[in-house]
Every structure is written in structure tokens, then in C-alpha cells.
Amino acid sequence: MAGPAAVCYTGLSSKKTETEENTMKNAMKDMMKGIALGILSVAAVIAGQMALAGVAGFQTAELAGGTVLAVLFYSLLFRSYRKRREAKAERNA
């Protein structure tokens, strides 16, 4: 039995241009900033809940924390929808 071919030439260049690499790096940085911001936001909500639980009680802190997390979640959804819409408009222009 013969093994697979050693080289498979497709005629397409696999090298990325410098602009494509910079775009990918910037996209990755933006993604990492978003992840870090999300983690810090949740940590701040938890810290706020702990402080509010000591002052106003557990149920009040739970209600406030849940409300803040819901607002953060929906703002994330609306922001991602807006970014997609802007990117689509930019591609079509």
C-alpha cells in the first residue's frame, strides 16, 4: 500500500499579509479586553453584594446583585447586536 502524497499543492498562498496579522492581533486584544472587563464586572457585583448583605440584609443584596447582573447581560447583548449591525453596514458600504 502506498502512503499519502508528500506534498499537496493547491496553488493558494497560505501566507498572511501584515495587515491581516495586525487585524487578527487587534481583534484578539479587543476580545481579551472584553473578557477581562466582564470578569472584573462580575467580581465588582459580588463584592457589592457582600457589602450590601452586611448593611441591608441578604435578600436586598441578592435582589440588587441580580438586577445589576441582568442589566450587564442585556447591555452586552445590545452592544454585540450594534457591533454586528455596524460591521455589516461597513461591509456593504
Coordinates of N, CA and C in Angstrom, one line a residue:
M1 N 0.8 -1.2 0.0 CA 0.0 0.0 0.0 C 0.9 1.2 0.0
A2 N 0.5 2.2 -0.8 CA 1.2 3.4 -0.9 C 0.7 4.4 0.2
G3 N 1.6 5.2 0.7 CA 1.3 6.2 1.8 C 0.7 7.4 1.1
P4 N 0.3 8.4 1.9 CA -0.3 9.6 1.4 C 0.8 10.4 0.6
A5 N 0.4 11.2 -0.3 CA 1.3 12.1 -1.0 C 2.1 13.0 -0.1
A6 N 3.3 13.2 -0.4 CA 4.2 14.0 0.5 C 3.8 15.5 0.4
V7 N 3.4 16.0 -0.8 CA 3.1 17.4 -0.9 C 1.8 17.5 -1.6
C8 N 1.0 18.4 -1.2 CA -0.3 18.7 -1.8 C -0.4 20.1 -2.2
Y9 N -0.1 20.5 -3.4 CA -0.1 21.9 -3.9 C -1.5 22.3 -4.3
T10 N -2.0 23.4 -3.7 CA -3.3 23.9 -4.1 C -3.3 25.1 -4.9
G11 N -2.1 25.7 -5.0 CA -2.0 27.0 -5.8 C -2.4 28.2 -5.0
L12 N -2.8 28.1 -3.8 CA -3.2 29.2 -3.0 C -2.1 29.5 -2.0
S13 N -1.8 30.8 -1.8 CA -0.8 31.2 -0.8 C -1.3 31.1 0.6
S14 N -0.6 30.4 1.5 CA -1.0 30.3 2.9 C -0.5 31.4 3.8
K15 N 0.4 32.2 3.2 CA 1.0 33.3 4.0 C 0.0 34.4 4.1
K16 N -0.1 34.9 5.4 CA -1.0 36.1 5.7 C -0.2 37.4 5.5
T17 N -0.9 38.4 5.0 CA -0.3 39.7 4.9 C -0.1 40.3 6.2
E18 N 0.7 41.4 6.3 CA 0.9 42.1 7.5 C -0.4 42.7 8.0
T19 N -1.2 43.2 7.1 CA -2.4 43.8 7.5 C -3.4 42.8 8.1
E20 N -3.5 41.6 7.6 CA -4.3 40.6 8.1 C -3.9 40.2 9.5
E21 N -2.5 40.1 9.7 CA -2.0 39.7 11.0 C -2.3 40.8 12.0
N22 N -2.1 42.1 11.7 CA -2.5 43.2 12.6 C -3.9 43.2 12.9
T23 N -4.8 42.9 12.0 CA -6.2 42.9 12.2 C -6.6 41.8 13.2
M24 N -5.9 40.6 13.0 CA -6.2 39.5 13.9 C -5.7 39.8 15.3
K25 N -4.5 40.4 15.4 CA -4.0 40.8 16.7 C -4.9 41.8 17.4
N26 N -5.4 42.8 16.7 CA -6.3 43.8 17.3 C -7.6 43.1 17.7
A27 N -8.1 42.2 16.9 CA -9.3 41.6 17.3 C -9.1 40.7 18.5
M28 N -8.0 40.0 18.6 CA -7.7 39.2 19.8 C -7.6 40.1 21.1
K29 N -6.9 41.2 20.9 CA -6.8 42.1 22.1 C -8.1 42.7 22.5
D30 N -9.0 43.0 21.6 CA -10.3 43.5 21.9 C -11.1 42.4 22.6
M31 N -11.0 41.2 22.2 CA -11.7 40.1 22.8 C -11.2 39.9 24.2
M32 N -9.9 39.9 24.4 CA -9.3 39.7 25.8 C -9.7 40.9 26.7
K33 N -9.8 42.1 26.2 CA -10.2 43.2 27.0 C -11.6 43.0 27.4
G34 N -12.5 42.5 26.5 CA -13.9 42.3 26.8 C -14.0 41.2 27.9
I35 N -13.3 40.2 27.8 CA -13.3 39.1 28.8 C -12.9 39.6 30.1
A36 N -11.8 40.3 30.2 CA -11.3 40.9 31.4 C -12.3 41.8 32.0
L37 N -12.9 42.7 31.2 CA -13.9 43.6 31.7 C -15.1 42.9 32.3
G38 N -15.5 41.8 31.6 CA -16.6 41.0 32.1 C -16.3 40.4 33.5
I39 N -15.1 39.8 33.6 CA -14.7 39.2 34.9 C -14.7 40.2 36.0
L40 N -14.1 41.4 35.7 CA -14.0 42.4 36.7 C -15.4 43.0 37.1
S41 N -16.3 43.0 36.1 CA -17.7 43.5 36.4 C -18.4 42.5 37.4
V42 N -18.2 41.2 37.1 CA -18.9 40.2 38.0 C -18.3 40.3 39.3
A43 N -16.9 40.4 39.4 CA -16.3 40.5 40.7 C -16.7 41.7 41.5
A44 N -16.9 42.8 40.8 CA -17.4 44.0 41.5 C -18.8 43.8 42.0
V45 N -19.7 43.1 41.2 CA -21.0 42.9 41.7 C -21.0 42.0 42.9
I46 N -20.2 41.0 42.9 CA -20.1 40.1 44.1 C -19.6 40.8 45.3
A47 N -18.6 41.7 45.1 CA -18.1 42.5 46.2 C -19.2 43.4 46.7
G48 N -19.9 44.0 45.8 CA -21.0 44.9 46.2 C -22.1 44.1 47.0
Q49 N -22.4 42.9 46.5 CA -23.4 42.1 47.2 C -23.0 41.8 48.6
M50 N -21.7 41.5 48.8 CA -21.2 41.1 50.1 C -21.3 42.3 51.0
A51 N -20.9 43.5 50.5 CA -21.0 44.7 51.3 C -22.5 45.1 51.7
L52 N -23.3 44.9 50.7 CA -24.8 45.3 50.9 C -25.4 44.3 51.8
A53 N -25.0 43.0 51.8 CA -25.6 42.0 52.7 C -25.3 42.3 54.1
G54 N -24.1 42.8 54.4 CA -23.7 43.2 55.7 C -24.5 44.4 56.2
V55 N -24.9 45.3 55.3 CA -25.6 46.6 55.7 C -27.1 46.4 55.7
A56 N -27.6 45.9 54.6 CA -29.1 45.9 54.4 C -29.7 44.5 54.4
G57 N -28.9 43.5 54.5 CA -29.5 42.1 54.6 C -29.3 41.3 53.3
F58 N -29.4 40.0 53.4 CA -29.1 39.1 52.3 C -30.0 39.3 51.1
Q59 N -31.3 39.3 51.4 CA -32.3 39.4 50.3 C -32.2 40.7 49.5
T60 N -32.0 41.8 50.2 CA -31.8 43.0 49.5 C -30.6 43.0 48.6
A61 N -29.5 42.4 49.1 CA -28.2 42.3 48.4 C -28.4 41.4 47.2
E62 N -29.2 40.3 47.4 CA -29.4 39.4 46.3 C -30.3 40.0 45.2
L63 N -31.3 40.8 45.6 CA -32.1 41.5 44.6 C -31.3 42.5 43.8
A64 N -30.5 43.3 44.5 CA -29.7 44.3 43.8 C -28.6 43.7 42.9
G65 N -28.0 42.6 43.4 CA -27.0 41.9 42.6 C -27.6 41.3 41.3
G66 N -28.8 40.7 41.5 CA -29.4 40.1 40.3 C -29.8 41.1 39.3
T67 N -30.3 42.3 39.8 CA -30.7 43.4 38.9 C -29.5 43.9 38.1
V68 N -28.4 44.1 38.8 CA -27.2 44.6 38.1 C -26.7 43.6 37.1
L69 N -26.6 42.3 37.5 CA -26.2 41.3 36.5 C -27.1 41.2 35.3
A70 N -28.4 41.4 35.5 CA -29.3 41.4 34.3 C -29.1 42.6 33.4
V71 N -28.8 43.7 34.0 CA -28.5 44.9 33.2 C -27.2 44.7 32.5
L72 N -26.2 44.2 33.1 CA -24.9 43.9 32.4 C -25.1 42.9 31.3
F73 N -25.9 41.9 31.5 CA -26.2 40.9 30.4 C -26.9 41.5 29.2
Y74 N -27.9 42.2 29.5 CA -28.7 42.8 28.4 C -27.9 43.9 27.7
S75 N -27.1 44.6 28.4 CA -26.2 45.6 27.7 C -25.2 44.9 26.8
L76 N -24.7 43.8 27.3 CA -23.8 43.0 26.4 C -24.5 42.5 25.1
L77 N -25.7 42.1 25.3 CA -26.4 41.6 24.1 C -26.7 42.8 23.1
F78 N -27.1 43.9 23.6 CA -27.4 45.1 22.8 C -26.1 45.6 22.1
R79 N -25.0 45.6 22.9 CA -23.8 46.1 22.3 C -23.3 45.2 21.2
S80 N -23.4 43.8 21.4 CA -22.9 42.9 20.4 C -23.8 43.0 19.1
Y81 N -25.1 43.2 19.3 CA -26.0 43.4 18.2 C -25.6 44.7 17.4
R82 N -25.3 45.8 18.1 CA -25.0 47.0 17.5 C -23.7 46.9 16.7
K83 N -22.7 46.2 17.3 CA -21.4 46.0 16.6 C -21.6 45.1 15.4
R84 N -22.4 44.1 15.4 CA -22.7 43.3 14.2 C -23.3 44.1 13.1
R85 N -24.3 44.9 13.5 CA -25.0 45.8 12.6 C -24.1 46.8 11.9
E86 N -23.2 47.4 12.7 CA -22.2 48.3 12.2 C -21.2 47.6 11.2
A87 N -20.8 46.4 11.6 CA -19.8 45.7 10.8 C -20.5 45.3 9.5
K88 N -21.7 44.9 9.5 CA -22.5 44.5 8.3 C -22.7 45.8 7.4
A89 N -23.0 46.9 8.0 CA -23.1 48.1 7.2 C -21.8 48.5 6.6
E90 N -20.7 48.3 7.3 CA -19.4 48.7 6.8 C -19.0 47.8 5.7
R91 N -19.3 46.5 5.7 CA -19.0 45.6 4.6 C -19.8 45.9 3.4
N92 N -21.1 46.3 3.6 CA -21.9 46.6 2.5 C -21.6 48.0 1.8
A93 N -21.0 48.8 2.6 CA -20.7 50.2 2.0 C -19.6 50.2 1.1

